[in-house]
Coordinates of C-alpha atoms in Angstrom, one line a residue:
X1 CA 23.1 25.6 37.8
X2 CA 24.6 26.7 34.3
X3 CA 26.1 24.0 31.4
X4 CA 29.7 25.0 30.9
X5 CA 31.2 23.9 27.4
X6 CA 34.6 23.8 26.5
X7 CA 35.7 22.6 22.5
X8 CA 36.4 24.0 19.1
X9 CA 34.9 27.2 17.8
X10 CA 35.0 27.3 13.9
X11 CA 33.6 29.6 10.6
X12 CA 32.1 26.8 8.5
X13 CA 31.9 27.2 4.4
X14 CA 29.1 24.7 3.3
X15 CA 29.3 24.0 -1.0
X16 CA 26.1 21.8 -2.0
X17 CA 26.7 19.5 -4.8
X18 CA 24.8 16.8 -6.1
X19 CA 26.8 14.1 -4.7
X20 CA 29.8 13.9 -3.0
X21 CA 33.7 13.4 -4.9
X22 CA 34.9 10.2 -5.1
X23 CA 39.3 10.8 -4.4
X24 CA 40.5 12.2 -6.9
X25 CA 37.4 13.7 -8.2
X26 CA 36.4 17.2 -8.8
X27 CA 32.6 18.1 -8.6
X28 CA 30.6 21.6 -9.4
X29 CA 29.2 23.2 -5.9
X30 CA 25.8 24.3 -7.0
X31 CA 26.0 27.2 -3.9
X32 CA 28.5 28.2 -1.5
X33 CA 27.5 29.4 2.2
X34 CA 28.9 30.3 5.1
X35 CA 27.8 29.5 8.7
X36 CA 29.4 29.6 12.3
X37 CA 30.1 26.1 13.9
X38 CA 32.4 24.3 15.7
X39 CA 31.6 21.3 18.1
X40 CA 32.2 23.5 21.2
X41 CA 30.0 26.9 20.0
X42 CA 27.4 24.3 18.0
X43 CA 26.8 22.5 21.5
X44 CA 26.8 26.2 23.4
X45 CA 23.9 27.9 20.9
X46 CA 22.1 24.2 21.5
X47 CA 21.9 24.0 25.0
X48 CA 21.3 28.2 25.3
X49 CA 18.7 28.0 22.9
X50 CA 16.9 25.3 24.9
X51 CA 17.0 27.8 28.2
X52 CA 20.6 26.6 29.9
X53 CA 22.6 29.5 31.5
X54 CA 26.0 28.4 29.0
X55 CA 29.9 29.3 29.5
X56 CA 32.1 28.5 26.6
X57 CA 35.4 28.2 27.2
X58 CA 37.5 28.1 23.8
X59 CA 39.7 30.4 21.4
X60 CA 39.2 32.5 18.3
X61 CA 41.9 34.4 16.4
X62 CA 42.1 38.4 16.1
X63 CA 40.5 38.2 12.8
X64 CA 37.1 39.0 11.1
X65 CA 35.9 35.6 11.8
X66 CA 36.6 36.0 15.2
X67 CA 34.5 38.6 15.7
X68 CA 31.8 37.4 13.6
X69 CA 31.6 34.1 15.7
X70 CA 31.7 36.0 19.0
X71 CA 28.9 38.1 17.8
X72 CA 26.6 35.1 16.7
X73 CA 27.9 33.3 20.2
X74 CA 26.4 36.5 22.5
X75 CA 23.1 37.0 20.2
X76 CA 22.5 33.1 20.6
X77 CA 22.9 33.9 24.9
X78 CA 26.4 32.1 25.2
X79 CA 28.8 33.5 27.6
X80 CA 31.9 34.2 25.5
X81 CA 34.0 35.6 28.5
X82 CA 35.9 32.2 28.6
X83 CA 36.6 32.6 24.7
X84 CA 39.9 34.2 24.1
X85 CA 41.8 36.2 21.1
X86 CA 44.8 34.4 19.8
X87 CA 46.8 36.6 17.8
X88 CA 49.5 33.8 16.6
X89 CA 46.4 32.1 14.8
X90 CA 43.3 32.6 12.6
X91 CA 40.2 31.4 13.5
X92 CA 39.1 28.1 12.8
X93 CA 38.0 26.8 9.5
X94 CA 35.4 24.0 8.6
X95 CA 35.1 23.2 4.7
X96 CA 31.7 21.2 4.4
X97 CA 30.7 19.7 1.5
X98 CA 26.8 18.7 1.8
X99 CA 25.1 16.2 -1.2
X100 CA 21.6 15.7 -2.2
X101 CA 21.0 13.6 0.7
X102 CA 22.5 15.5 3.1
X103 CA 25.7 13.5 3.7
X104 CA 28.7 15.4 4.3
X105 CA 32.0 15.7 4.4
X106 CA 34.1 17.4 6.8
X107 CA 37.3 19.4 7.0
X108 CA 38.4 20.9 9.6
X109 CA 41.8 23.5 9.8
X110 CA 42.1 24.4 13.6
X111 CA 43.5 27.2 14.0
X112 CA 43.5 29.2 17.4
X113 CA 41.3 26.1 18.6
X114 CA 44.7 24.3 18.8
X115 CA 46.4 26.8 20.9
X116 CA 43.6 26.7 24.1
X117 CA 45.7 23.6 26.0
X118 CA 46.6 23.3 29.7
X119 CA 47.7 26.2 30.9
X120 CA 44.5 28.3 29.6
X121 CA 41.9 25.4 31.2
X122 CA 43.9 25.9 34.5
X123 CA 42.8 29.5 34.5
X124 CA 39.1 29.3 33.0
X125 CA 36.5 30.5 34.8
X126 CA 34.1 27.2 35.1
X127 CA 30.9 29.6 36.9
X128 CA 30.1 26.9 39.0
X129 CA 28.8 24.1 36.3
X130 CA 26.6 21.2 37.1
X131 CA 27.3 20.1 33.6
X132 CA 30.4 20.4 32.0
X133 CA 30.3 19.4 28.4
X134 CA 33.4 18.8 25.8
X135 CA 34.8 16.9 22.8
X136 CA 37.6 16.3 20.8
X137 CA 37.8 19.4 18.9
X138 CA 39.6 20.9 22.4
X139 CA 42.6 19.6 22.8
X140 CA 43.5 16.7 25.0
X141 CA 45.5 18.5 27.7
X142 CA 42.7 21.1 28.0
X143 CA 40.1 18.5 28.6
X144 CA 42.2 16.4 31.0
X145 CA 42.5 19.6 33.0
X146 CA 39.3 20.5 32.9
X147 CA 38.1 17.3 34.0
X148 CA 40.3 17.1 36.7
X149 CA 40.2 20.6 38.4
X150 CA 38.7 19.9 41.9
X151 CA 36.1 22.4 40.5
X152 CA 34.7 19.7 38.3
X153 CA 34.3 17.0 41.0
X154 CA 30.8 18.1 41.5
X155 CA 29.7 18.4 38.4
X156 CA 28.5 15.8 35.4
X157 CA 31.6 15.5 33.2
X158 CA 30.2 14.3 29.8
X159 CA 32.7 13.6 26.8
X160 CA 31.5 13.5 23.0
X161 CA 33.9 11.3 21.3
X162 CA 34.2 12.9 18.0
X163 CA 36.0 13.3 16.0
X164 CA 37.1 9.4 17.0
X165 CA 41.2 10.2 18.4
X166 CA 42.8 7.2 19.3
X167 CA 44.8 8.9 21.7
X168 CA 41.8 10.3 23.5
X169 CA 40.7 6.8 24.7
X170 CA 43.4 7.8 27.7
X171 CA 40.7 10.0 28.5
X172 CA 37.2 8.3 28.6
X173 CA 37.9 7.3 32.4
X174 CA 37.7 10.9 33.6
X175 CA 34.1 11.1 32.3
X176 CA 31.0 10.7 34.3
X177 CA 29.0 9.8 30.4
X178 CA 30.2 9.2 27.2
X179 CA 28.3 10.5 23.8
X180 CA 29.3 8.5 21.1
X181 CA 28.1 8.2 17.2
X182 CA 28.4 4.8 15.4
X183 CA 31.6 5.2 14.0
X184 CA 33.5 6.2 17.1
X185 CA 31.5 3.5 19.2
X186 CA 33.2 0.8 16.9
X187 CA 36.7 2.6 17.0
X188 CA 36.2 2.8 21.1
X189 CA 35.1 -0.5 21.5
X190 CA 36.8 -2.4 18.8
X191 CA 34.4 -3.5 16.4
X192 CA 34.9 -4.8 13.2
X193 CA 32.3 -2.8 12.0
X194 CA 29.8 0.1 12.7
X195 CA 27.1 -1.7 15.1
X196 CA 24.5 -2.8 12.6
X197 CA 21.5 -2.5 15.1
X198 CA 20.5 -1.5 19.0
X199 CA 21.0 -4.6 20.2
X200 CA 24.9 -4.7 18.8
X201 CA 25.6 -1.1 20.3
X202 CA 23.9 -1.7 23.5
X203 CA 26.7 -4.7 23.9
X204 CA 29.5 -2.5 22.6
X205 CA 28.5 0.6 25.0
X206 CA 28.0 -2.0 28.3
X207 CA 31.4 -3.6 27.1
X208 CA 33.5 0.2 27.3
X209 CA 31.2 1.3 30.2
X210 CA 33.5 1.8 33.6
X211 CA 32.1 1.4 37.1
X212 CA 29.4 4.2 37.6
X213 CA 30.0 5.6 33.9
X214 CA 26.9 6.1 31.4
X215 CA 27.6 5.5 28.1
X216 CA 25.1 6.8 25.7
X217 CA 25.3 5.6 21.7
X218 CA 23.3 8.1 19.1
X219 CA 22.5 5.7 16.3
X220 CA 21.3 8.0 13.6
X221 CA 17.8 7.3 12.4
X222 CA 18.0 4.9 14.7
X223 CA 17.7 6.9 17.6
X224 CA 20.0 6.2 20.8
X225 CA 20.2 3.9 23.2
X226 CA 21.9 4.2 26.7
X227 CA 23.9 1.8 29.3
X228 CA 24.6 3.0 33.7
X229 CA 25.1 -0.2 35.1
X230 CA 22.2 -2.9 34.9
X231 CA 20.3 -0.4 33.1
X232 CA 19.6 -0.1 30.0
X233 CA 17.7 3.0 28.2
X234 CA 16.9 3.5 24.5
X235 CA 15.0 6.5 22.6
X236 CA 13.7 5.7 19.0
X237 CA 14.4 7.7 16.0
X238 CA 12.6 11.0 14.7
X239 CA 12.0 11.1 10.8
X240 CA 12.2 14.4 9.5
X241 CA 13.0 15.7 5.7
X242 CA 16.8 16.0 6.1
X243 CA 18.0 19.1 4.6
X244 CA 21.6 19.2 6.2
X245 CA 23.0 16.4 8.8
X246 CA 25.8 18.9 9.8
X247 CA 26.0 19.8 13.9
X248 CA 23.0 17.0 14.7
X249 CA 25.3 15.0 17.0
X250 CA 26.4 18.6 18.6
X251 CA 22.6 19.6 18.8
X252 CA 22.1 16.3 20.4
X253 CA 24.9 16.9 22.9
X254 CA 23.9 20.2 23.9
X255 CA 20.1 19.6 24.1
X256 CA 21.1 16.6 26.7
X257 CA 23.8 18.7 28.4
X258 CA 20.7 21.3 28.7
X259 CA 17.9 19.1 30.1
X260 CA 20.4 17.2 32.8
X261 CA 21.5 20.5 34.0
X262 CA 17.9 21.2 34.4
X263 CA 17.0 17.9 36.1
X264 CA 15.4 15.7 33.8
X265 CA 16.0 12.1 34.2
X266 CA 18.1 10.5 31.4
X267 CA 15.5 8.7 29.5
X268 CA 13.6 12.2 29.4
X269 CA 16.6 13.9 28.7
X270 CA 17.4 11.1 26.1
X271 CA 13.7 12.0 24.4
X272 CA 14.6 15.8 24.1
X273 CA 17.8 15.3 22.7
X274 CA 16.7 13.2 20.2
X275 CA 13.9 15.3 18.8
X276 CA 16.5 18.5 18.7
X277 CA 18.6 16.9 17.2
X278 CA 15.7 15.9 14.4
X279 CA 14.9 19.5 14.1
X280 CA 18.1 20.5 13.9
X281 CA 18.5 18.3 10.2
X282 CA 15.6 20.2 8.8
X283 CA 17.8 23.2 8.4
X284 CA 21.0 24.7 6.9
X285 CA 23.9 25.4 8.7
X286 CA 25.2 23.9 12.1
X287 CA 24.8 26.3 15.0
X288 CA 22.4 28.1 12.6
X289 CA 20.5 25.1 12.6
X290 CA 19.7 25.0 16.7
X291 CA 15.9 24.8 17.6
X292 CA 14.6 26.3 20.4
X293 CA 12.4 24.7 23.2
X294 CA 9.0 25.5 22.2
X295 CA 9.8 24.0 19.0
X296 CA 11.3 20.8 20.4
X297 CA 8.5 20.4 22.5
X298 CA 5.6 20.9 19.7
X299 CA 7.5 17.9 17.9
X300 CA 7.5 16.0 20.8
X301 CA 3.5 16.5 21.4
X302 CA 3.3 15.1 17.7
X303 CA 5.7 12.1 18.2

């Protein structure tokens, strides 16, 4: 079987400062970096570093960060085949800023991401998936397709809420799970509030569950926890030093995509998410930050 993923491809520039700007505010970066990322090629490096067979499907412009990103892509093992040149637009951008505690703050200018829509996911090459993984960083008529090509009918549709687009909630019906962070679990569900524990999230996840849908809430240091019907499944959090938080909820995504397509049950899967995306914190950078599988697996031998 093979993970394919489809969502945005990006150049991020990370500045570090000490903390972040209040509105209005103007702070000194103490160093200025760049890295590739992208929800769509961070998930793809995850799961092909942890041994899935990966297609992305996404666009880049004809620019020098096109190529570099296409470069990194192949040297991490991702099929790039369904990644195509724009030439109306530039490659996406990401501006990160990253404080002392590793809280960031996110830009993102899309680019040729924006143009990959309908008629491109019609024509993409899905090479037979048992996973197929996405987010909102595609566009909304692109995953609609995608999840609705007879092609996919066979496969485990999963759909990563973020960023949280209230016009994507048309779309969480077409997915077989549901990957959600705090934030978008409230904005799905209609909370007040982030959920302020497990208990709280495990209500709001059963509550925007559909028949035969998983839906699977990361909670941060928390962990995750999990709903599929009467079931409920819950993974506790990994403390690690925390260097850079940026791409943890992709690693997460991809390293579950990867151990499904593999045949892990979802508490397992569930375990090995968590811990890569643990790793994935201790490092710089968000598809540069992508452990492999020996080194998920020594943390998990530790845990």
């Amino acid at each position: 079987m093979s993970v394919c993923v489809l969502g945005g491809v990006n150049l991020d520039h990370v500045a570090q400062v000490a903390d972040l700007p209040r509105p209005g505010e103007t702070v000194a970066s103490r160093s200025l970096a760049q890295f590739p990322g992208g929800k769509g090629a961070n998930q793809a490096v995850a799961a092909a570093r942890l041994g899935a067979q990966v297609r992305l499907l996404g666009a880049v412009g004809q620019d020098g960060a096109g190529d570099f990103m296409l470069d990194f892509l192949t040297g991490a093992g991702v099929d790039v085949n369904g990644v195509r040149r724009e030439a109306d637009a530039p490659t996406g951008q990401a501006f990160i800023t990253v404080d002392e505690t590793a809280r960031n703050m996110i830009v993102v200018a899309a680019g040729a991401n924006a143009l990959y829509g309908a008629e491109a996911a019609r024509a993409a090459d899905l090479g037979g998936a048992g996973v197929i993984l996405t987010q909102f960083e595609a566009t909304l008529a692109a995953i609609e397709t995608i999840f609705t090509r007879p092609e996919a009918a066979g496969a485990l549709k999963i759909l990563n809420t973020a960023p949280a687009l209230a016009e994507g909630a048309r779309l969480l019906a077409l997915a077989d799970m549901l990957i959600l962070n705090e934030t978008e679990l409230a904005s799905f569900a209609g909370l007040a509030a982030e959920p302020a524990d497990p208990e709280t999230a495990i209500a709001a996840a059963r509550g925007l569950a559909r028949p035969g849908q998983t839906v699977l809430a990361t909670l941060g240091a928390a962990g995750a926890v999990a709903v599929r019907g009467d079931e409920v499944f819950r993974v506790a959090g990994l403390r690690q030093r925390a260097v850079d938080t940026t791409g943890a909820g992709d690693c997460f995504c991809g390293a579950l995509a990867a151990s499904l397509d593999r045949g892990l049950a979802l508490p397992d899967a569930m375990a090995f998410a968590n811990a890569a995306a643990a790793l994935s914190v201790t490092r710089a950078g968000a598809a540069a930050s992508m452990p492999t599988a020996v080194e998920v697996a020594a943390l998990l031998a530790t845990a």
